[in-house]
Short mmCIF file of C-alpha atoms and ligand atoms in Angstrom, two decimals:
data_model
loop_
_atom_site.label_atom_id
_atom_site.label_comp_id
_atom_site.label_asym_id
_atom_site.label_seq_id
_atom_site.Cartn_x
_atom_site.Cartn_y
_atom_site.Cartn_z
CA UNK A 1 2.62 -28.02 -38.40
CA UNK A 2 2.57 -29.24 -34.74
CA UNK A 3 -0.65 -30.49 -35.02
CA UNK A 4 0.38 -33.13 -37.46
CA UNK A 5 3.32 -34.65 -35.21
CA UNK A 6 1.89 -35.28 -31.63
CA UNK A 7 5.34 -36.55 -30.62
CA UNK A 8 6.51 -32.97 -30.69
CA UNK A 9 4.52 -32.27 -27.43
CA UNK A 10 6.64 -33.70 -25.23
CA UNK A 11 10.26 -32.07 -25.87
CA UNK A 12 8.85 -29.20 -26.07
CA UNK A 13 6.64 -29.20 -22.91
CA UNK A 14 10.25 -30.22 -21.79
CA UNK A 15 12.16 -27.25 -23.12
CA UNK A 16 9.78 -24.58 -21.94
CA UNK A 17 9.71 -26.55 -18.37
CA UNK A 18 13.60 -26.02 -18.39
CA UNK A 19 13.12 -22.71 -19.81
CA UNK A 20 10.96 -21.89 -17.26
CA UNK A 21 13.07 -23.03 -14.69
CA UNK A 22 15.74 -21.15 -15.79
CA UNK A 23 14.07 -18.10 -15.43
CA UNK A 24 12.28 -18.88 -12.49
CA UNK A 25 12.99 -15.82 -9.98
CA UNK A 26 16.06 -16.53 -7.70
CA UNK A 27 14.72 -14.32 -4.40
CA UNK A 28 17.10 -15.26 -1.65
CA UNK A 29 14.95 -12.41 0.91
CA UNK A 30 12.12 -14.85 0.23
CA UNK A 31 13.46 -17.61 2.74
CA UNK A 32 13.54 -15.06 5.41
CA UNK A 33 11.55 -16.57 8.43
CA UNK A 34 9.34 -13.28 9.01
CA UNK A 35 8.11 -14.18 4.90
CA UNK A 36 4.90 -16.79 4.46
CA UNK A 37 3.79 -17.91 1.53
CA UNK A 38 1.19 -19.94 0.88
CA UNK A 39 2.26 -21.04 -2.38
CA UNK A 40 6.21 -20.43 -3.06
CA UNK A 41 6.36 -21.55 -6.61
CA UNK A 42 3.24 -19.68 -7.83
CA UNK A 43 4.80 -16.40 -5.93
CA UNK A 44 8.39 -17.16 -8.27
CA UNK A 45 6.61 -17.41 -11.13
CA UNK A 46 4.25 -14.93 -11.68
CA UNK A 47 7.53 -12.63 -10.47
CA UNK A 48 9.07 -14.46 -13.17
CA UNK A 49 6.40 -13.95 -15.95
CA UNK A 50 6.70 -9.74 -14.12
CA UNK A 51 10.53 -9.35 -15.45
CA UNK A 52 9.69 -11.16 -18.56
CA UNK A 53 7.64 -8.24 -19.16
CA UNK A 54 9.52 -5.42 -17.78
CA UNK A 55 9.29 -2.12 -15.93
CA UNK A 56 6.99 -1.11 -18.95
CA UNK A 57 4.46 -3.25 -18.20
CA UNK A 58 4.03 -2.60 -14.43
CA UNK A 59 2.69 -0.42 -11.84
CA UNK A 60 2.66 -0.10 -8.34
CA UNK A 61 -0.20 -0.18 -6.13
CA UNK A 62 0.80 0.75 -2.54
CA UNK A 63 -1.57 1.86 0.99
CA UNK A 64 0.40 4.24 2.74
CA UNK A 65 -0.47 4.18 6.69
CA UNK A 66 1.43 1.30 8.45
CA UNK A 67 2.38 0.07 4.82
CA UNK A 68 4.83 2.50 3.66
CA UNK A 69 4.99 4.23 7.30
CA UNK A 70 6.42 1.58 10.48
CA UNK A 71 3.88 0.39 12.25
CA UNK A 72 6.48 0.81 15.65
CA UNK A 73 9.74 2.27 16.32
CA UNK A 74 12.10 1.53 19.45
CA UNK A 75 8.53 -0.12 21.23
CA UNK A 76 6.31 2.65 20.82
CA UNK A 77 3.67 3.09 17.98
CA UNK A 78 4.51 5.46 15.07
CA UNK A 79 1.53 7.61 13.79
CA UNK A 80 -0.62 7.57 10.94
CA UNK A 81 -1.78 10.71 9.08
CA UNK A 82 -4.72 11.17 10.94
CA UNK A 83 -2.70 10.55 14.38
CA UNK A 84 -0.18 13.31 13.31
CA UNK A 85 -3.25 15.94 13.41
CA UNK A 86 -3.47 15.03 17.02
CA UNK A 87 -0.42 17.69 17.10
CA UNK A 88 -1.36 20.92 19.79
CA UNK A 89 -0.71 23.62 17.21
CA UNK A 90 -3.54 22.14 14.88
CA UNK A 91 -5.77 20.65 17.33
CA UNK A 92 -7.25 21.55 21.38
CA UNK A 93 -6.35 18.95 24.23
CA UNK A 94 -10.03 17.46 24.12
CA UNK A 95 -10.27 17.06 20.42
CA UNK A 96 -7.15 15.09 20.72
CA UNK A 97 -8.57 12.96 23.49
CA UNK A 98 -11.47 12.41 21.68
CA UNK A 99 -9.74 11.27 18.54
CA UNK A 100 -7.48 8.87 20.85
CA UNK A 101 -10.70 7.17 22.32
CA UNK A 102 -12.22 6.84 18.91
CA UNK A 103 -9.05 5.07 17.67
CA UNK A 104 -9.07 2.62 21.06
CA UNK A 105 -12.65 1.94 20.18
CA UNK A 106 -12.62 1.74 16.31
CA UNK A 107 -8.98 0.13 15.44
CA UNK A 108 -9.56 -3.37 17.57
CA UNK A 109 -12.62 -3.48 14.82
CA UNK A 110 -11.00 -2.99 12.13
CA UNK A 111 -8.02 -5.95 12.57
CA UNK A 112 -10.78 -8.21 14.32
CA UNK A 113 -10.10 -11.27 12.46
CA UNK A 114 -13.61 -12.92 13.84
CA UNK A 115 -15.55 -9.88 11.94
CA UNK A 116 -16.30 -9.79 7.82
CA UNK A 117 -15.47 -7.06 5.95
CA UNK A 118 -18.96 -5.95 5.54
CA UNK A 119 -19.65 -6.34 9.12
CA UNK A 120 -16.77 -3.70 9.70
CA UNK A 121 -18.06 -1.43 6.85
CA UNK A 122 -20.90 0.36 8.78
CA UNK A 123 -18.51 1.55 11.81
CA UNK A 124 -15.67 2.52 9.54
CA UNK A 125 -17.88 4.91 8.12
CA UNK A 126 -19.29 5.95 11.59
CA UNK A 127 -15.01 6.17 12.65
CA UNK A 128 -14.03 8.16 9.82
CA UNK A 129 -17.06 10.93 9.78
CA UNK A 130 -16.75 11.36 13.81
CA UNK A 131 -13.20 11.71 13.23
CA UNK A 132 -13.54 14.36 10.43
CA UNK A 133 -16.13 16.00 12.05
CA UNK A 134 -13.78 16.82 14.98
CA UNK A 135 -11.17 18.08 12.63
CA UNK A 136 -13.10 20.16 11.01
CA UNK A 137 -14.53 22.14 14.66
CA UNK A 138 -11.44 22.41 15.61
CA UNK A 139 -11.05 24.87 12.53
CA UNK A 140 -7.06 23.27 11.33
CA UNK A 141 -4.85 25.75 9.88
CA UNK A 142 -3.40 24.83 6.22
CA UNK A 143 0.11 26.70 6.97
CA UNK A 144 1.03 24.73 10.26
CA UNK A 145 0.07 21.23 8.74
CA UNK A 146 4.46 20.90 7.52
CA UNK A 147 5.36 22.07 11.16
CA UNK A 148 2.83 19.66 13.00
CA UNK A 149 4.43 16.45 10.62
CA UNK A 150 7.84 18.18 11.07
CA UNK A 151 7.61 17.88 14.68
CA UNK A 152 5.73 14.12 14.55
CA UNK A 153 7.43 10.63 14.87
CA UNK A 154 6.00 10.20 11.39
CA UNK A 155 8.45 7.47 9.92
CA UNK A 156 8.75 5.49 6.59
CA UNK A 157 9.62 1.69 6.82
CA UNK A 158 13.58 1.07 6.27
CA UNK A 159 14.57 0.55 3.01
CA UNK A 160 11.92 3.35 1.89
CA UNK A 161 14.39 5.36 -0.60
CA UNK A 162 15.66 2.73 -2.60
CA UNK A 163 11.79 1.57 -3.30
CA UNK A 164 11.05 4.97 -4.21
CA UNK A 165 13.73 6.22 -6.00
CA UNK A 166 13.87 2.24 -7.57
CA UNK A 167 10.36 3.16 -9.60
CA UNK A 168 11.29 7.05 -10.43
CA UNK A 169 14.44 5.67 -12.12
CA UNK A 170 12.21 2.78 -13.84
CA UNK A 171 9.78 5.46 -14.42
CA UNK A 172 7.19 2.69 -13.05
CA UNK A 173 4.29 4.70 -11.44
CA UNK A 174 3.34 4.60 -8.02
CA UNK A 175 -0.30 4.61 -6.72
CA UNK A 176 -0.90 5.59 -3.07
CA UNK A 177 -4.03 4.40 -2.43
CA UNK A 178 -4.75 6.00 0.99
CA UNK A 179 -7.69 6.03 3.89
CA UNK A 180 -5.93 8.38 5.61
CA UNK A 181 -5.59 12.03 4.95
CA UNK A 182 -4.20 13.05 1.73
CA UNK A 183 -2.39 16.23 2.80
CA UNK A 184 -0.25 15.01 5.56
CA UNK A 185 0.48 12.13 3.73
CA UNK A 186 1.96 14.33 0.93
CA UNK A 187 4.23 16.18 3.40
CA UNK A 188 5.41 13.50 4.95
CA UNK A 189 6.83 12.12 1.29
CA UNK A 190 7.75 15.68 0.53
CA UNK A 191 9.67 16.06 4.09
CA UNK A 192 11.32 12.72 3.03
CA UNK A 193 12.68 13.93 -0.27
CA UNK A 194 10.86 10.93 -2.24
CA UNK A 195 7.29 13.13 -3.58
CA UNK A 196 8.48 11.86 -7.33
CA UNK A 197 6.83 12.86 -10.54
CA UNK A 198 5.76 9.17 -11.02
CA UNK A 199 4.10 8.85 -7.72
CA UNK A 200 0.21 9.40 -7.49
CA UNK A 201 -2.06 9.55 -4.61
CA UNK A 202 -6.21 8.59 -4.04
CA UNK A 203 -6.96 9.73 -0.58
CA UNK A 204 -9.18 11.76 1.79
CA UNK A 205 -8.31 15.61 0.78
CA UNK A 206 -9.17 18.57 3.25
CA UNK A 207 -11.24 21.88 1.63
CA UNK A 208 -9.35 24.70 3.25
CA UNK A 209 -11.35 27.98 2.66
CA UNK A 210 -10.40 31.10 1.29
CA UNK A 211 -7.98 31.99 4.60
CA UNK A 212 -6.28 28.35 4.57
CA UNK A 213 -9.07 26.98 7.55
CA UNK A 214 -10.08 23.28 6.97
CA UNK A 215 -14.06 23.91 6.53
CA UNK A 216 -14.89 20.09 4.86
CA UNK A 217 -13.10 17.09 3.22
CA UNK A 218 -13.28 16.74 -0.42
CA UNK A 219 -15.28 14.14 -2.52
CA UNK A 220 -16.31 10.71 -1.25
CA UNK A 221 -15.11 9.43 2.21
CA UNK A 222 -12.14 6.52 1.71
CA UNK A 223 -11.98 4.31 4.62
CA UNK A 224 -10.05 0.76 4.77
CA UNK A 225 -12.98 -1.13 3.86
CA UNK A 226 -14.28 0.40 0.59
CA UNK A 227 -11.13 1.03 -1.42
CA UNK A 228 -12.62 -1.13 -4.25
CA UNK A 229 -15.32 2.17 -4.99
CA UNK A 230 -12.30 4.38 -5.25
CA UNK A 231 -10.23 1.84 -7.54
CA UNK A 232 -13.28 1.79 -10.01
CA UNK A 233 -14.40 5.56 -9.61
CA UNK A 234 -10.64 6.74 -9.32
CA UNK A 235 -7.80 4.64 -10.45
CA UNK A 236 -9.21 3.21 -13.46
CA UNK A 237 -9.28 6.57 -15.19
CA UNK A 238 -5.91 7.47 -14.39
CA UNK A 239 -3.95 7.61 -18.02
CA UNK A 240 -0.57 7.16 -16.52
CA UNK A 241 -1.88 3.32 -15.14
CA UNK A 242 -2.83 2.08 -18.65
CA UNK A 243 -0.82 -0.53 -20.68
CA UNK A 244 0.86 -1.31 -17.19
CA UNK A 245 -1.05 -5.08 -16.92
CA UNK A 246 1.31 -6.10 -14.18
CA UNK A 247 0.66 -4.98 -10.41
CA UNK A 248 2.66 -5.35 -7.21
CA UNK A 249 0.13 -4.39 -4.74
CA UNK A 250 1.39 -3.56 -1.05
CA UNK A 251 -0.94 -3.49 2.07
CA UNK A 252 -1.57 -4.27 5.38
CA UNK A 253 -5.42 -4.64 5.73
CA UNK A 254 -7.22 -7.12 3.95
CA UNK A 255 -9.39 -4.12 2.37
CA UNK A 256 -6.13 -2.99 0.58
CA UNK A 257 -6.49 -5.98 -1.57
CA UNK A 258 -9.13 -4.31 -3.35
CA UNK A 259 -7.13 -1.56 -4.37
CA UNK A 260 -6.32 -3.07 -7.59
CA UNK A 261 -9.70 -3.62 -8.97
CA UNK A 262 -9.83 -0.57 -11.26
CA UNK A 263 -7.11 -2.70 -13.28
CA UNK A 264 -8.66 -4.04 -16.78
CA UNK A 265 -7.05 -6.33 -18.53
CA UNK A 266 -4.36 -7.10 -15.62
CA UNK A 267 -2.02 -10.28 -16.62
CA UNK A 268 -0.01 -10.44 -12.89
CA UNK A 269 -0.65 -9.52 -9.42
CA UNK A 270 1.42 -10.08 -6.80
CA UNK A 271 -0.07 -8.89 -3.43
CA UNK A 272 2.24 -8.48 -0.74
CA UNK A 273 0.75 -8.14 2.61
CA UNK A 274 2.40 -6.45 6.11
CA UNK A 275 1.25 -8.24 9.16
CA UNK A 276 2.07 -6.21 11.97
CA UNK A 277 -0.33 -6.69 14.26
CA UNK A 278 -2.02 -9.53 16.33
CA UNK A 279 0.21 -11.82 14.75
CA UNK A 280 -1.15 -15.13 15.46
CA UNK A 281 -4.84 -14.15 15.36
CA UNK A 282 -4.80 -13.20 12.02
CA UNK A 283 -1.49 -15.22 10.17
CA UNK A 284 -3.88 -18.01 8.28
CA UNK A 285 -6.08 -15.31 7.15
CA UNK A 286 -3.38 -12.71 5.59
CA UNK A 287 -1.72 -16.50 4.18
CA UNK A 288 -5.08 -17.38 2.85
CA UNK A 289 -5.52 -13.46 1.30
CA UNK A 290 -1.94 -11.67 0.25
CA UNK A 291 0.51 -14.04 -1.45
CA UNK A 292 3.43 -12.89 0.41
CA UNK A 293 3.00 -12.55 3.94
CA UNK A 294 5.76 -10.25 5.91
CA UNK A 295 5.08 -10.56 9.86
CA UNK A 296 6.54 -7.87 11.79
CA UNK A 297 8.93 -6.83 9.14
CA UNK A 298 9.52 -3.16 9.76
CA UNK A 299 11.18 -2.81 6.22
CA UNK A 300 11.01 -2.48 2.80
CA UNK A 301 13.48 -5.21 2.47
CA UNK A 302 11.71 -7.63 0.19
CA UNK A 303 9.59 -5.22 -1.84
CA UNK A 304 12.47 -3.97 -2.59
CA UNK A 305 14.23 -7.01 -3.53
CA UNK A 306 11.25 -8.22 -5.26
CA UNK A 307 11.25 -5.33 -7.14
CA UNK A 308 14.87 -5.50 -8.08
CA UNK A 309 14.25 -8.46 -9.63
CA UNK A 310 11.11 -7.53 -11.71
CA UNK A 311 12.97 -4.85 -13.35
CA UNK A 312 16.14 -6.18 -13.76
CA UNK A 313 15.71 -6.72 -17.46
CA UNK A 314 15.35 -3.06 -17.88
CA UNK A 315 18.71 -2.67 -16.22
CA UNK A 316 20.23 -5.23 -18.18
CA UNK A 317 19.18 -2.79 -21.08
CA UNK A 318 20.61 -0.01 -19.88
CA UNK A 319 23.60 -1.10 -19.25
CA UNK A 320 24.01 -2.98 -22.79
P1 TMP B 401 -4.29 3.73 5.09
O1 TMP B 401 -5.39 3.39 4.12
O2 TMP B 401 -3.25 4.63 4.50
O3 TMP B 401 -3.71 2.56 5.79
O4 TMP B 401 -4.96 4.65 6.24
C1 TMP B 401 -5.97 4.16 7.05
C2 TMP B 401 -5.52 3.83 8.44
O5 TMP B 401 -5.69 4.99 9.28
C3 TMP B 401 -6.35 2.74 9.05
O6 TMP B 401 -5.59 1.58 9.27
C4 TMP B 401 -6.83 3.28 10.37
C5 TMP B 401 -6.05 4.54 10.57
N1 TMP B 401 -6.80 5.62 11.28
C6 TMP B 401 -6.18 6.18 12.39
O7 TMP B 401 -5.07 5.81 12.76
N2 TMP B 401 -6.84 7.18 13.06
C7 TMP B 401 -8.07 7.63 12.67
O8 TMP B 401 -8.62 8.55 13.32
C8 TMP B 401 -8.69 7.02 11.52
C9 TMP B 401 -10.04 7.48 11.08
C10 TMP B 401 -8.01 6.03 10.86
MG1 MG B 402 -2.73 0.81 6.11
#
């Protein structure tokens, strides 16, 4: 009995420090200089504690727009979901205009560092309806929604196949939690060959009627800044989550940090956060908030190494 011989404490407080150390996560993509961290050690070992666990035990919790898509390519900004139904063949020249001018007006809100979230919430909302409500005049056409992201700049971050096809071969599932619009953002994973059984998707939906026109949107408006309704309401119930304690959640607005709410009973969470805009203005922040910081990293390079390391006792199984 341990209680009985207090001089036991100490060797073993030893041995599980050196044990611990041991298995401490070796990252070398970590001591990039685009990666912050506000707290190194705590990052290494709840990664650590992760792949102790195994691929099992975890789930991914990913936004999709300017998280799993490039913010920029070659200097000029790639689109989002909504941005690729500015396309002609789905949309008229002053719809598209008018979508442009809402973006120029609403995004500087959303990434103002100097507003709260709940100041923001109110004019998210009034973004996303006006938006929707233009989308829906202009009366899109279900059938030319694969042509209109064919022809977009549409682009996943570098790196994007390995993450993907990474957690199909783990079978770890993948939650896109998404503010943008579910549809496109389906044929843009589909056009990229990596729409997986294991990956699952909250986002806005379009009704199309009877004859494939876009008449409404489906169920409760998602915008940036309430993603914790749809992690309660949504992800909570879904059966393929449960058992999975252990989240790697990937955004780049602090409203994605929400998206893991809906998870009871979670053990780890290791937030990783994309900074890839107005850099300086908002760096202490995102520190403060996500627990790996990536400024203007364009790829997928240390998810993905992250996540190579998380389930590399699975592979060390597979191979025995
Ligand atoms: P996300 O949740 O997948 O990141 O999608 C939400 C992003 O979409 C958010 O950062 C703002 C952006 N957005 C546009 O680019 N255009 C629009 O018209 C709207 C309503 C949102
Ligand atoms: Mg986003």
């Amino acid at each position: 009995m341990v209680y009985h011989i207090p001089w036991i404490y100490t060797p073993v407080r030893s041995v599980l420090a050196i044990w611990h150390q041991l298995t401490k996560a070796e990252i070398p993509e970590l001591a990039k200089c685009s990666v912050l961290m506000r707290d190194r050690s705590r990052v290494e070992d709840t990664i650590g504690a992760m792949q102790r666990a195994g691929a099992g035990r975890l789930q991914v919790i990913s936004d999709f727009d300017m998280t799993l898509t490039r913010f920029a390519h070659n200097g000029k900004r790639v689109p989002t979901t909504h941005n690729i139904l500015g396309h002609r063949l789905l949309i008229d020249e002053d719809c598209s205009k008018k979508i442009r001018e809402l973006l120029n007006t609403y995004y500087p809100i959303e990434i103002d560092a100097g507003r709260t979230a709940e100041d923001k919430l109110p004019l998210m909302v009034e973004w996303w309806t006006q938006v929707h409500e233009l989308l829906i005049q202009q009366r899109i056409r279900k059938d030319l929604l694969a042509q209109a992201v064919k022809e977009s700049s549409a682009m996943l971050r570098e790196g994007y196949k390995v993450f993907f096809d990474r957690l199909t071969e783990q079978q770890v599932p993948l939650l896109i939690f998404s503010a943008g619009v579910g549809d496109v953002l389906e044929e843009v994973i589909r056009q990229n060959n990596v729409f997986h059984p294991n990956v699952h998707i909250i986002s806005n939906y379009m009704d199309f009627d009877q004859t494939g026109v876009l008449r409404a949107f489906k169920g409760q408006l998602i915008h940036t800044f309430n993603k914790r309704e749809g992690a309660l309401s949504h992800a909570s119930g879904l059966r393929v989550l449960q058992g999975r304690p252990n989240v790697l959640l990937l955004g780049d607005s602090l409203g994605d940090l929400t998206m893991a709410d809906g998870v009871s009973e979670h053990q780890n969470i290791l937030t990783i956060g994309f900074l890839n805009d107005q850099m300086d203005e908002r760096k202490e922040l995102y520190v403060k908030s996500f627990d790996v910081v990536l400024v203007k990293d364009e790829t997928m390079e240390v998810p993905n190494a992250i996540l190579k390391c998380i389930t590399s006792s699975t592979d060390n199984q597979l191979d025995a």
